[in-house]
Short mmCIF file of C-alpha atoms in Angstrom, two decimals:
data_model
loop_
_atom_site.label_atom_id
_atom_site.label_comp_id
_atom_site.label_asym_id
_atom_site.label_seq_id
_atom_site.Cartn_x
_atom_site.Cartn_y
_atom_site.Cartn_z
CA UNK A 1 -18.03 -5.29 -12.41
CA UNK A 2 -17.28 -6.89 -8.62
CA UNK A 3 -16.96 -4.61 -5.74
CA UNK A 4 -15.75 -5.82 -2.71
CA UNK A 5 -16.49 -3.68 0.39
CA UNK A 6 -14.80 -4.16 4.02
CA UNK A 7 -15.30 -2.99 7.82
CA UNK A 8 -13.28 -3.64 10.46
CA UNK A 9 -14.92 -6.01 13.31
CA UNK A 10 -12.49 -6.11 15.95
CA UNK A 11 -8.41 -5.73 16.21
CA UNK A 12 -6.37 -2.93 15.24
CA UNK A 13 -3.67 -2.60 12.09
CA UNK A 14 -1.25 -0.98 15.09
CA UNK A 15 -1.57 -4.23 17.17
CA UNK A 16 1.20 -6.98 16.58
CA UNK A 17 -1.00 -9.09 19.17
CA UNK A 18 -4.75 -8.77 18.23
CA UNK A 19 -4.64 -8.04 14.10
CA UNK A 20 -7.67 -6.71 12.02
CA UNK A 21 -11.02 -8.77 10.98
CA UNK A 22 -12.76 -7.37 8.68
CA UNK A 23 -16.48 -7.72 7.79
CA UNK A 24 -16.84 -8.61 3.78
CA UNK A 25 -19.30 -8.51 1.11
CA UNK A 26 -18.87 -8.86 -2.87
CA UNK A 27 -20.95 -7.32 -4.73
CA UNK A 28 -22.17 -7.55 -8.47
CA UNK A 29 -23.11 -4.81 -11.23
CA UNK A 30 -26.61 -4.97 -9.61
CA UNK A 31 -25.36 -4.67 -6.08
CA UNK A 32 -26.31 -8.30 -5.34
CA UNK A 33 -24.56 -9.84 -3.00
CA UNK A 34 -22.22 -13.13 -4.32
CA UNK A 35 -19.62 -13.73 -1.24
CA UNK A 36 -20.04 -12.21 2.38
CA UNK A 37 -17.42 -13.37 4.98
CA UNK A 38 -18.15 -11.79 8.71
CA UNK A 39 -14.54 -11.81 10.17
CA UNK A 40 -11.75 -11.97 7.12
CA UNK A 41 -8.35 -11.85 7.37
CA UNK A 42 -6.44 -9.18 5.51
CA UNK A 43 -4.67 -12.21 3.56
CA UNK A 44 -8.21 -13.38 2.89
CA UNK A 45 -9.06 -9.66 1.92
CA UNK A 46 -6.13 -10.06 -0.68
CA UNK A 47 -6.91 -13.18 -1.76
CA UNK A 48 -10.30 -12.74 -2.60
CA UNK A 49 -9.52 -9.61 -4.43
CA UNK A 50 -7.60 -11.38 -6.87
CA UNK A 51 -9.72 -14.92 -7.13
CA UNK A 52 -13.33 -12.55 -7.71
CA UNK A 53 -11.18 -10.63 -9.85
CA UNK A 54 -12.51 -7.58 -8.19
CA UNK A 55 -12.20 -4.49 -10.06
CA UNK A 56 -12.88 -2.01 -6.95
CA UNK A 57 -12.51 -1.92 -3.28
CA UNK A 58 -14.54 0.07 -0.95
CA UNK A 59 -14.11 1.13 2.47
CA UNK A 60 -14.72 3.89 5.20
CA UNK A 61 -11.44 4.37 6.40
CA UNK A 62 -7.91 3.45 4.62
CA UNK A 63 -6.34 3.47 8.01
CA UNK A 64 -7.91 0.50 8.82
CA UNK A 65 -5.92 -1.68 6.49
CA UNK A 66 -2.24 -0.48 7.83
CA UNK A 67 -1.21 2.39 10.40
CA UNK A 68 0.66 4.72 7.92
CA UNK A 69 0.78 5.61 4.17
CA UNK A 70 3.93 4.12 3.51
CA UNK A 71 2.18 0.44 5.10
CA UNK A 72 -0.88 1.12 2.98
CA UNK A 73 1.14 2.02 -0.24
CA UNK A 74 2.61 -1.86 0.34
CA UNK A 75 -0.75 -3.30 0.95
CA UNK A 76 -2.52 -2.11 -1.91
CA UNK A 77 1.04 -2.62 -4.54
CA UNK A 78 -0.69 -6.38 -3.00
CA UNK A 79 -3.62 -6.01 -5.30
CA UNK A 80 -4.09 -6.51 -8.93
CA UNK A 81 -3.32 -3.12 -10.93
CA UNK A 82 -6.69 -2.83 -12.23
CA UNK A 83 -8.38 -2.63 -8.85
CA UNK A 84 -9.38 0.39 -7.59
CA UNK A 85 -9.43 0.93 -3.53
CA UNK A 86 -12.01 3.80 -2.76
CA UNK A 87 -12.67 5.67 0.44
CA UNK A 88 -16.47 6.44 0.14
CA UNK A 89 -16.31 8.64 3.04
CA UNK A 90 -13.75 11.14 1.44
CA UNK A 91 -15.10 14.06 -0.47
CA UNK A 92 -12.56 16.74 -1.76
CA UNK A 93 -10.71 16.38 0.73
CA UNK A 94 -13.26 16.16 3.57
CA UNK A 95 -14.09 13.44 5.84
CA UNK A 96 -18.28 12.35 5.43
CA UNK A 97 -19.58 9.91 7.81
CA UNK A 98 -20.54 6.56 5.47
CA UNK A 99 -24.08 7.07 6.29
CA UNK A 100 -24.15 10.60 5.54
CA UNK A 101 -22.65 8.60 1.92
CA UNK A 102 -25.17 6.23 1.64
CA UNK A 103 -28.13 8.44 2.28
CA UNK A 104 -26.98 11.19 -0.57
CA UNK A 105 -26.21 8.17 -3.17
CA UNK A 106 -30.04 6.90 -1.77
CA UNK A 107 -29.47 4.33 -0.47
CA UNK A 108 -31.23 3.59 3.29
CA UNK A 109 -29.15 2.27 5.76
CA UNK A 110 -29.90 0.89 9.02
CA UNK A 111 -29.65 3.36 11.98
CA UNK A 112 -26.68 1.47 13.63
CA UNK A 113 -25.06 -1.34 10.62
CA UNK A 114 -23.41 -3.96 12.15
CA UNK A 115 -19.62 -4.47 10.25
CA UNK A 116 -21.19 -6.73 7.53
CA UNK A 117 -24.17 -3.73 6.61
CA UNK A 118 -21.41 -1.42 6.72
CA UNK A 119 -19.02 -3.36 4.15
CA UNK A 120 -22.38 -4.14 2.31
CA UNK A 121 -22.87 -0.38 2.07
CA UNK A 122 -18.96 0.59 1.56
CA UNK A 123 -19.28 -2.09 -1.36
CA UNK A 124 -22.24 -0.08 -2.82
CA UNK A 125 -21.09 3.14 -2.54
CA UNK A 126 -17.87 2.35 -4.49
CA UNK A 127 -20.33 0.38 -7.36
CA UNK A 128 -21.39 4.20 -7.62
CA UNK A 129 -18.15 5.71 -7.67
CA UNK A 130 -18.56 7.88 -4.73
CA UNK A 131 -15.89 8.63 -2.65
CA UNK A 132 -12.16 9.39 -3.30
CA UNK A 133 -9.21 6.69 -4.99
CA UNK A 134 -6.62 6.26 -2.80
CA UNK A 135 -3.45 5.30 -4.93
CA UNK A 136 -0.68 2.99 -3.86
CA UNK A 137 2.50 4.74 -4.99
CA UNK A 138 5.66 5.41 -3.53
CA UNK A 139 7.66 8.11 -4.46
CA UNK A 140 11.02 6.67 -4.81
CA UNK A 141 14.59 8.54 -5.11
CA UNK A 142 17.55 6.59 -6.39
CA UNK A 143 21.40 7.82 -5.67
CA UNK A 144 23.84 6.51 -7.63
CA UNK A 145 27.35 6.47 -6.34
CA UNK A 146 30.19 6.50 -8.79
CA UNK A 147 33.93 7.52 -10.12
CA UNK A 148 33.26 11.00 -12.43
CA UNK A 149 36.38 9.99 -14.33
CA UNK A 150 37.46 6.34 -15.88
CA UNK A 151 40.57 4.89 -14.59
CA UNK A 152 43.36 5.25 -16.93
CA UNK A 153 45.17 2.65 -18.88
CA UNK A 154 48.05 0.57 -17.05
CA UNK A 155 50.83 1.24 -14.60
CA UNK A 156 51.07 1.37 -10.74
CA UNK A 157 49.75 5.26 -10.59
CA UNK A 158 46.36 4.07 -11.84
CA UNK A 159 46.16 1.13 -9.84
CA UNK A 160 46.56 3.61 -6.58
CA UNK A 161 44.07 5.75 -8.60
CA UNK A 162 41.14 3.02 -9.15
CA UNK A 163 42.40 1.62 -5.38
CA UNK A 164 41.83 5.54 -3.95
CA UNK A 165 38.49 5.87 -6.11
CA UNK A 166 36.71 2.51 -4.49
CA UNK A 167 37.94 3.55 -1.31
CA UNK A 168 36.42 7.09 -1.76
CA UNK A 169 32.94 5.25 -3.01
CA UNK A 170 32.48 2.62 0.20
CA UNK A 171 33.35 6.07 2.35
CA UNK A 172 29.92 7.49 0.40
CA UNK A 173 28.04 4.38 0.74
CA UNK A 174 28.61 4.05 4.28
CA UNK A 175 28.16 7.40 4.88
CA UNK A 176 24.58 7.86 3.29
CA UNK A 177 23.52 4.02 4.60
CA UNK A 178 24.38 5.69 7.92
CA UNK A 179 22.13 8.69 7.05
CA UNK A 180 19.26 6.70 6.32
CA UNK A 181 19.35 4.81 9.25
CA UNK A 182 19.45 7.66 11.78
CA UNK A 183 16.55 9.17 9.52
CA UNK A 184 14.56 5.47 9.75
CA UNK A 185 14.57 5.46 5.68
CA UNK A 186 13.96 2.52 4.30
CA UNK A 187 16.47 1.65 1.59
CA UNK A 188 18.05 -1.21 -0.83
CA UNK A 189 21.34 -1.15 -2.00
CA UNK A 190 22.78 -2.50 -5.54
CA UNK A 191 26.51 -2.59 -5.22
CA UNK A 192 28.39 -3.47 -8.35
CA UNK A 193 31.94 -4.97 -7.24
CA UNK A 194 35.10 -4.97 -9.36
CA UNK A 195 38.21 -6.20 -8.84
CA UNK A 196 39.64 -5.07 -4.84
CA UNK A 197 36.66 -3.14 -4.06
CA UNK A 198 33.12 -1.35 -5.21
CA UNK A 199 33.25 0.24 -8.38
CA UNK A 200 29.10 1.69 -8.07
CA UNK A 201 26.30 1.46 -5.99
#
């Protein structure tokens, strides 16, 4: 098994101007050390996740790959399905400081790790297993937006019926787009057209 562990060196996931570096090491069954990078990218991060074929991912603090679940959920959907991302500094639910971690799984860190000793350690620590698995998922809801009833055969009164039905379905889609919006929901929209308006979306 690879583990890759990271640290953040300097920038912020909330900054558009200065973005994150991270401090990398890969690590192998025996916790040698087979790539170490000292200020990574988090396209680098991604990249090297899927050339080492890494299998787990450890880390400190999730928050320091995007500013908000729903960004992290996106991030790791990035990696390969069969890598794990742990936070070794999670316990049940509890926040333990990484060194705290690394003493109780023995091993003896320096008193102050640079980023690189850190993501060393973060990278060991996950080898073991300790910590918590943060998943990447998304709970999704999908609203479908339809005529309950089919549109007769034939003749004008089920023309203004079908008309009267596509207008009442662009009313709905408009009105829960606008919804969304105010609630700053993201959304996609499928819209299935038929002939002089939407018949679904």
């Amino acid at each position: 098994m690879l583990v890759l562990g990271l640290d953040i060196v300097k920038g912020s996931p909330l900054s558009k101007t200065v973005p994150p570096r991270y401090a990398v090491v890969i690590v192998n069954d025996d916790g040698k050390i087979i790539y170490e990078h000292a200020e990574a990218t988090l396209n680098t991060v991604i990249r090297l996740v899927w050339d080492y074929a890494v299998e787990r991912v450890g880390l400190d603090n999730i928050f320091e790959i995007a500013p908000t679940s729903r960004d992290v959920a996106k991030i790791l959907s990035l990696f390969p399905s069969r890598t794990e991302v742990y936070q070794v500094t999670l316990e049940n639910g509890l926040f333990i400081d990484v060194l705290s971690q690394a003493f109780k799984a023995g091993i003896v860190p320096p008193s102050k790790p640079k980023p690189i000793q850190t993501a060393y350690i973060c990278a060991l620590l996950a080898l073991k297993g300790v910590g918590t698995p943060v998943k990447g998922l998304e709970h999704k809801t999908k609203i479908i937006i339809t005529r309950a009833r089919a549109v007769g055969s034939g003749g004008s009164s089920a023309n203004r019926y079908a008309r009267g039905m596509r207008t009442a379905i662009l009313r709905a889609v408009k009105e829960i787009k606008s919804l969304l919006e105010d609630a700053n929901i993201d959304y996609d929209i499928v819209l299935r057209k038929g002939a002089g308006g939407i018949d679904s979306a």
